[in-house]
Coordinates of C-alpha atoms and ligand atoms in Angstrom, one line a residue:
M787 CA 95.9 199.4 97.8
Q788 CA 98.9 199.0 95.2
K789 CA 97.3 200.0 91.7
K790 CA 97.5 197.2 88.9
V791 CA 98.2 198.5 85.5
A792 CA 98.5 196.2 82.1
A793 CA 101.2 197.5 79.8
V794 CA 100.2 196.3 76.0
H795 CA 103.1 197.0 74.2
D796 CA 105.7 194.7 71.9
I797 CA 108.8 193.8 73.7
S798 CA 112.2 194.1 71.8
G799 CA 115.1 192.7 73.1
F800 CA 117.8 195.4 72.0
G801 CA 117.2 199.1 72.0
R802 CA 114.9 200.4 74.7
C803 CA 111.6 201.0 74.2
A804 CA 108.1 199.4 74.4
L805 CA 107.9 197.0 77.7
T806 CA 111.7 197.0 78.1
T807 CA 111.1 200.5 79.3
A808 CA 107.3 200.4 80.6
I809 CA 108.2 197.7 83.2
P810 CA 110.8 199.2 84.7
V811 CA 109.2 202.9 84.9
L812 CA 106.2 201.7 86.1
S813 CA 107.8 199.5 89.0
A814 CA 110.2 202.3 89.6
C815 CA 107.2 204.1 90.4
G816 CA 105.6 201.5 92.6
I817 CA 103.0 200.4 90.2
Q818 CA 102.5 196.5 89.5
C819 CA 102.7 196.7 85.7
C820 CA 101.0 193.2 84.2
P821 CA 102.9 193.0 80.6
V822 CA 100.6 191.7 77.9
P823 CA 103.1 191.3 75.0
S824 CA 101.8 192.2 71.6
A825 CA 104.9 190.9 69.6
V826 CA 108.8 189.8 70.4
L827 CA 111.2 191.3 68.1
S828 CA 114.9 190.7 68.3
A829 CA 115.4 194.9 68.5
H830 CA 113.3 197.9 67.8
T831 CA 112.6 198.8 64.4
A832 CA 115.3 201.2 63.8
F833 CA 117.6 198.6 63.7
K834 CA 118.2 196.5 60.4
G835 CA 117.2 193.0 60.0
V836 CA 115.2 192.5 63.1
T837 CA 113.2 189.2 64.1
F838 CA 109.7 189.9 64.7
R839 CA 107.0 187.4 66.1
D840 CA 103.4 188.6 66.0
L841 CA 101.8 187.4 69.1
T842 CA 98.1 188.2 68.2
E843 CA 96.9 184.7 68.6
D844 CA 98.1 184.4 72.0
I845 CA 96.4 187.3 73.5
D846 CA 92.7 186.1 73.5
P847 CA 93.0 183.1 75.6
F848 CA 95.9 185.0 77.9
I849 CA 93.2 187.6 78.6
R850 CA 90.9 184.7 79.0
N851 CA 93.4 183.3 81.6
W852 CA 93.5 186.6 83.6
A853 CA 89.8 186.8 83.8
S854 CA 89.4 183.7 84.9
L855 CA 92.4 184.2 87.9
G856 CA 90.2 187.2 88.8
V857 CA 92.7 190.0 87.6
Q858 CA 91.2 193.4 88.1
L859 CA 93.1 196.3 86.4
D860 CA 93.3 199.9 87.6
G861 CA 94.5 200.7 84.7
I862 CA 95.7 199.7 80.7
Y863 CA 98.2 201.2 79.3
S864 CA 98.9 200.5 75.4
G865 CA 101.4 201.8 73.1
Y866 CA 103.0 200.2 70.1
L867 CA 100.1 197.8 68.6
G868 CA 100.7 195.9 65.3
S869 CA 97.3 195.1 64.1
E870 CA 93.5 196.0 63.9
K871 CA 92.8 192.9 65.8
Q872 CA 95.0 193.5 69.0
I873 CA 93.4 197.6 69.2
E874 CA 90.2 195.0 69.9
Q875 CA 92.3 193.0 72.4
V876 CA 93.0 195.8 74.2
L877 CA 89.2 196.8 74.4
M878 CA 88.4 193.2 75.3
L879 CA 91.2 193.7 78.0
R880 CA 89.4 196.2 80.0
E881 CA 85.7 194.5 79.2
L882 CA 87.0 191.1 81.1
C883 CA 89.8 192.3 83.5
G884 CA 89.2 196.1 84.2
K885 CA 87.9 197.5 87.5
P886 CA 84.4 199.5 87.1
D887 CA 86.7 202.6 87.2
C888 CA 89.4 201.4 85.1
R889 CA 91.2 203.8 83.1
M890 CA 92.9 203.5 79.8
I891 CA 96.2 205.7 78.8
V892 CA 96.6 204.8 75.1
D893 CA 99.5 206.2 73.2
P894 CA 98.7 205.7 69.8
V895 CA 102.1 204.9 68.1
M896 CA 101.4 205.8 64.7
G897 CA 104.4 207.9 63.2
D898 CA 107.0 210.7 64.0
N899 CA 108.8 213.2 62.4
G900 CA 105.6 214.1 59.9
K901 CA 106.2 210.2 58.7
A902 CA 103.7 207.5 59.2
Y903 CA 104.9 204.2 60.5
S904 CA 104.2 201.6 57.6
I905 CA 101.3 199.6 60.1
V906 CA 99.3 202.9 59.3
F907 CA 99.2 202.1 55.6
N908 CA 97.0 198.9 56.8
D909 CA 93.6 198.8 55.8
G910 CA 91.4 199.7 58.8
F911 CA 94.3 200.2 61.1
T912 CA 93.7 204.1 61.6
T913 CA 90.0 203.6 62.2
A914 CA 90.6 201.3 64.7
I915 CA 93.2 203.2 66.5
R916 CA 90.8 205.9 66.2
K917 CA 88.2 204.0 67.7
L918 CA 90.9 202.9 70.9
C919 CA 91.6 207.0 71.0
A920 CA 87.6 207.7 71.5
K921 CA 87.1 204.9 74.3
A922 CA 90.7 206.2 76.4
D923 CA 90.4 208.4 79.3
V924 CA 93.7 209.7 78.6
I925 CA 96.0 209.7 74.6
T926 CA 99.5 211.0 74.0
P927 CA 99.9 211.5 70.5
N928 CA 102.9 213.7 69.3
L929 CA 102.2 215.9 66.3
T930 CA 102.7 213.8 63.6
E931 CA 99.9 211.8 65.3
C932 CA 97.4 214.2 66.2
A933 CA 97.4 214.8 62.4
L934 CA 96.9 210.9 61.5
L935 CA 94.3 211.0 63.9
L936 CA 92.5 214.3 62.4
G937 CA 92.7 212.9 59.0
M938 CA 95.5 215.4 57.6
D939 CA 98.5 213.8 56.1
A940 CA 101.5 212.7 58.3
D941 CA 103.6 216.1 57.9
G942 CA 100.5 218.2 57.4
Y943 CA 100.5 219.8 61.0
T944 CA 101.7 223.0 62.4
D945 CA 104.0 223.4 65.2
S946 CA 102.5 225.9 67.6
M947 CA 100.8 226.1 70.6
E948 CA 97.5 228.0 68.8
A949 CA 97.8 224.9 66.6
A950 CA 98.1 222.5 69.6
E951 CA 95.4 223.7 71.5
Q952 CA 93.3 223.5 68.4
Y953 CA 94.2 219.6 68.0
M954 CA 93.9 218.9 71.7
R955 CA 90.3 220.4 71.8
A956 CA 89.2 218.2 68.3
L957 CA 90.9 215.0 69.7
A958 CA 88.6 215.6 73.3
D959 CA 85.8 216.0 71.6
R960 CA 86.0 212.6 70.2
G961 CA 86.2 210.9 73.3
P962 CA 89.1 211.0 75.7
R963 CA 89.3 213.3 78.7
Q964 CA 92.9 214.1 78.9
I965 CA 95.2 214.7 75.9
V966 CA 98.7 215.2 75.8
V967 CA 100.6 216.4 73.1
T968 CA 104.3 215.7 72.6
G969 CA 107.0 216.9 70.4
L970 CA 106.1 220.5 70.3
T971 CA 109.0 222.9 70.1
K972 CA 109.1 226.8 70.8
D973 CA 112.1 229.5 70.7
G974 CA 114.9 226.6 70.7
Q975 CA 113.5 224.3 73.6
V976 CA 110.9 221.2 73.0
G977 CA 108.1 220.5 75.3
A978 CA 104.5 219.1 75.7
G979 CA 100.5 220.6 75.8
Y980 CA 98.1 219.1 78.0
Y981 CA 94.2 219.7 77.8
D982 CA 91.5 217.9 80.6
K983 CA 88.0 218.8 78.9
V984 CA 86.3 218.2 82.0
T985 CA 88.3 220.8 84.2
G986 CA 89.1 223.1 81.2
E987 CA 93.0 222.7 82.1
L988 CA 94.9 223.8 79.5
G989 CA 98.7 224.4 79.7
F990 CA 102.3 223.6 78.1
F991 CA 105.7 223.0 79.3
F992 CA 108.6 223.4 77.7
H993 CA 112.3 222.6 78.3
E994 CA 115.9 222.6 77.0
H995 CA 116.2 220.4 73.9
I996 CA 119.0 218.0 73.8
P997 CA 119.9 218.0 70.5
V998 CA 120.4 214.1 69.5
Y999 CA 117.3 211.7 68.4
Y1000 CA 116.9 208.9 70.8
P1001 CA 114.4 205.9 69.7
G1002 CA 111.7 205.1 72.2
T1003 CA 111.9 208.4 74.3
G1004 CA 107.9 208.7 73.6
D1005 CA 107.3 205.3 75.4
L1006 CA 109.8 206.6 78.5
F1007 CA 107.7 209.7 78.6
T1008 CA 103.7 208.2 78.7
S1009 CA 105.6 205.2 81.1
V1010 CA 106.4 207.9 83.7
L1011 CA 103.2 210.2 82.9
T1012 CA 101.0 206.9 83.2
S1013 CA 102.9 205.9 86.7
R1014 CA 102.3 209.6 88.0
L1015 CA 98.7 209.2 86.7
F1016 CA 98.1 205.9 88.9
A1017 CA 100.4 206.8 92.0
D1018 CA 98.7 206.2 95.3
Q1019 CA 98.3 210.0 95.8
P1020 CA 97.7 211.0 92.1
W1021 CA 99.7 213.6 90.8
S1022 CA 97.9 216.6 88.6
L1023 CA 98.0 216.3 84.8
K1024 CA 100.3 219.1 85.0
A1025 CA 102.6 217.8 87.7
A1026 CA 102.9 214.4 85.7
V1027 CA 103.7 215.6 82.4
E1028 CA 106.3 217.7 84.0
S1029 CA 107.9 215.1 85.7
A1030 CA 107.7 213.0 82.5
A1031 CA 108.9 215.7 80.4
L1032 CA 112.1 216.4 82.4
F1033 CA 112.8 212.7 83.3
V1034 CA 113.1 211.9 79.2
M1035 CA 115.4 215.2 79.0
E1036 CA 117.4 214.5 82.2
C1037 CA 118.0 211.0 80.6
A1038 CA 119.1 212.2 77.1
K1039 CA 121.1 214.8 79.0
Y1040 CA 122.9 212.2 80.9
T1041 CA 123.2 209.9 77.8
S1042 CA 124.7 212.5 75.0
E1043 CA 127.2 213.1 77.9
Q1044 CA 127.8 209.3 78.1
G1045 CA 128.4 209.3 74.1
T1046 CA 126.6 206.0 73.5
P1047 CA 125.0 205.3 70.3
P1048 CA 121.6 207.0 70.0
I1049 CA 119.8 204.0 68.0
E1050 CA 120.3 202.0 71.7
G1051 CA 118.1 204.7 73.3
V1052 CA 118.4 206.9 76.5
Q1053 CA 120.1 205.2 79.4
F1054 CA 117.5 205.6 81.9
E1055 CA 118.2 202.5 84.3
K1056 CA 120.6 204.8 86.3
K1057 CA 118.1 207.4 86.5
L1058 CA 115.2 205.2 87.7
Y1059 CA 116.0 206.0 91.1
R1060 CA 114.8 210.0 90.8
L1061 CA 111.8 208.5 89.7
M1062 CA 110.9 206.6 93.4
G1063 CA 109.5 207.5 96.7
E1064 CA 107.7 210.6 95.1
Ligands
PXL1860 O1 109.1 203.3 70.7 C1 107.5 203.1 69.7 C2 108.5 201.6 69.2 C3 107.7 200.3 69.8 N1 107.9 199.2 69.6 C4 108.7 199.0 68.4 C5 109.3 200.3 67.9 C6 109.1 201.1 68.0 C7 109.2 202.7 67.6 O2 110.0 202.6 66.4 O3 109.9 200.0 66.6 C8 109.3 197.9 68.1

């Protein structure tokens, strides 16, 4: 049976991220992506003067409708969430529409490069996202998000394999089975660490660094990872992480060769075929 995964993210009309990344990637990988839009923006927030319409009030009836239609989800993949209430709604979605073995992948979008996004300064947001992570099966924080989840300052992390191992073990102690930490660097390369607390598997994958900052690559990474973990023949955590990291790198390399403005994100569209049929 084809898998159904709900993707709870915003939709930003311009600049590739969130749903405009999750829908094509999951679809290319053969998964039925069922979007739950958390907000509508004209463009992602690195652009100036963007419009923002929060959809929190629509989400409860949206989920109740799915429940009455008998929607049964194999997975829930959440990303950028705008409020504590939306975090509760992700849990409600699992409660009302998740199959008994529904798995939840949470990308705790809270900050990057040592800086917290402004949402994190709202009362209760950090507590709520920690609770969501505790109930998740897989979480994919970057180093800044590891620091915030573990109660450190946003720039209080150490970028090393030893520190990443400690963060992954500490985060797994709080609930999720699998942790993937992104944004690590080593000897001029970039990469990710992964840990499965049930099997004890721990590893790192480093690859060539493309020296351009493209917004939305975290969403691209987690969308590929999610697709691999929900494939009809599910990939191992190691293989899923490597596939996601290499796909993001390939898209970043191609985009830097094309020379399009970095703020518009990576050109993944012409590379989607590379995800198919695997
Ligand atoms: O890529 C995460 C993300 C998602 N959604 C919106 C964003 C960002 C990052 O900046 O602005 C609206």
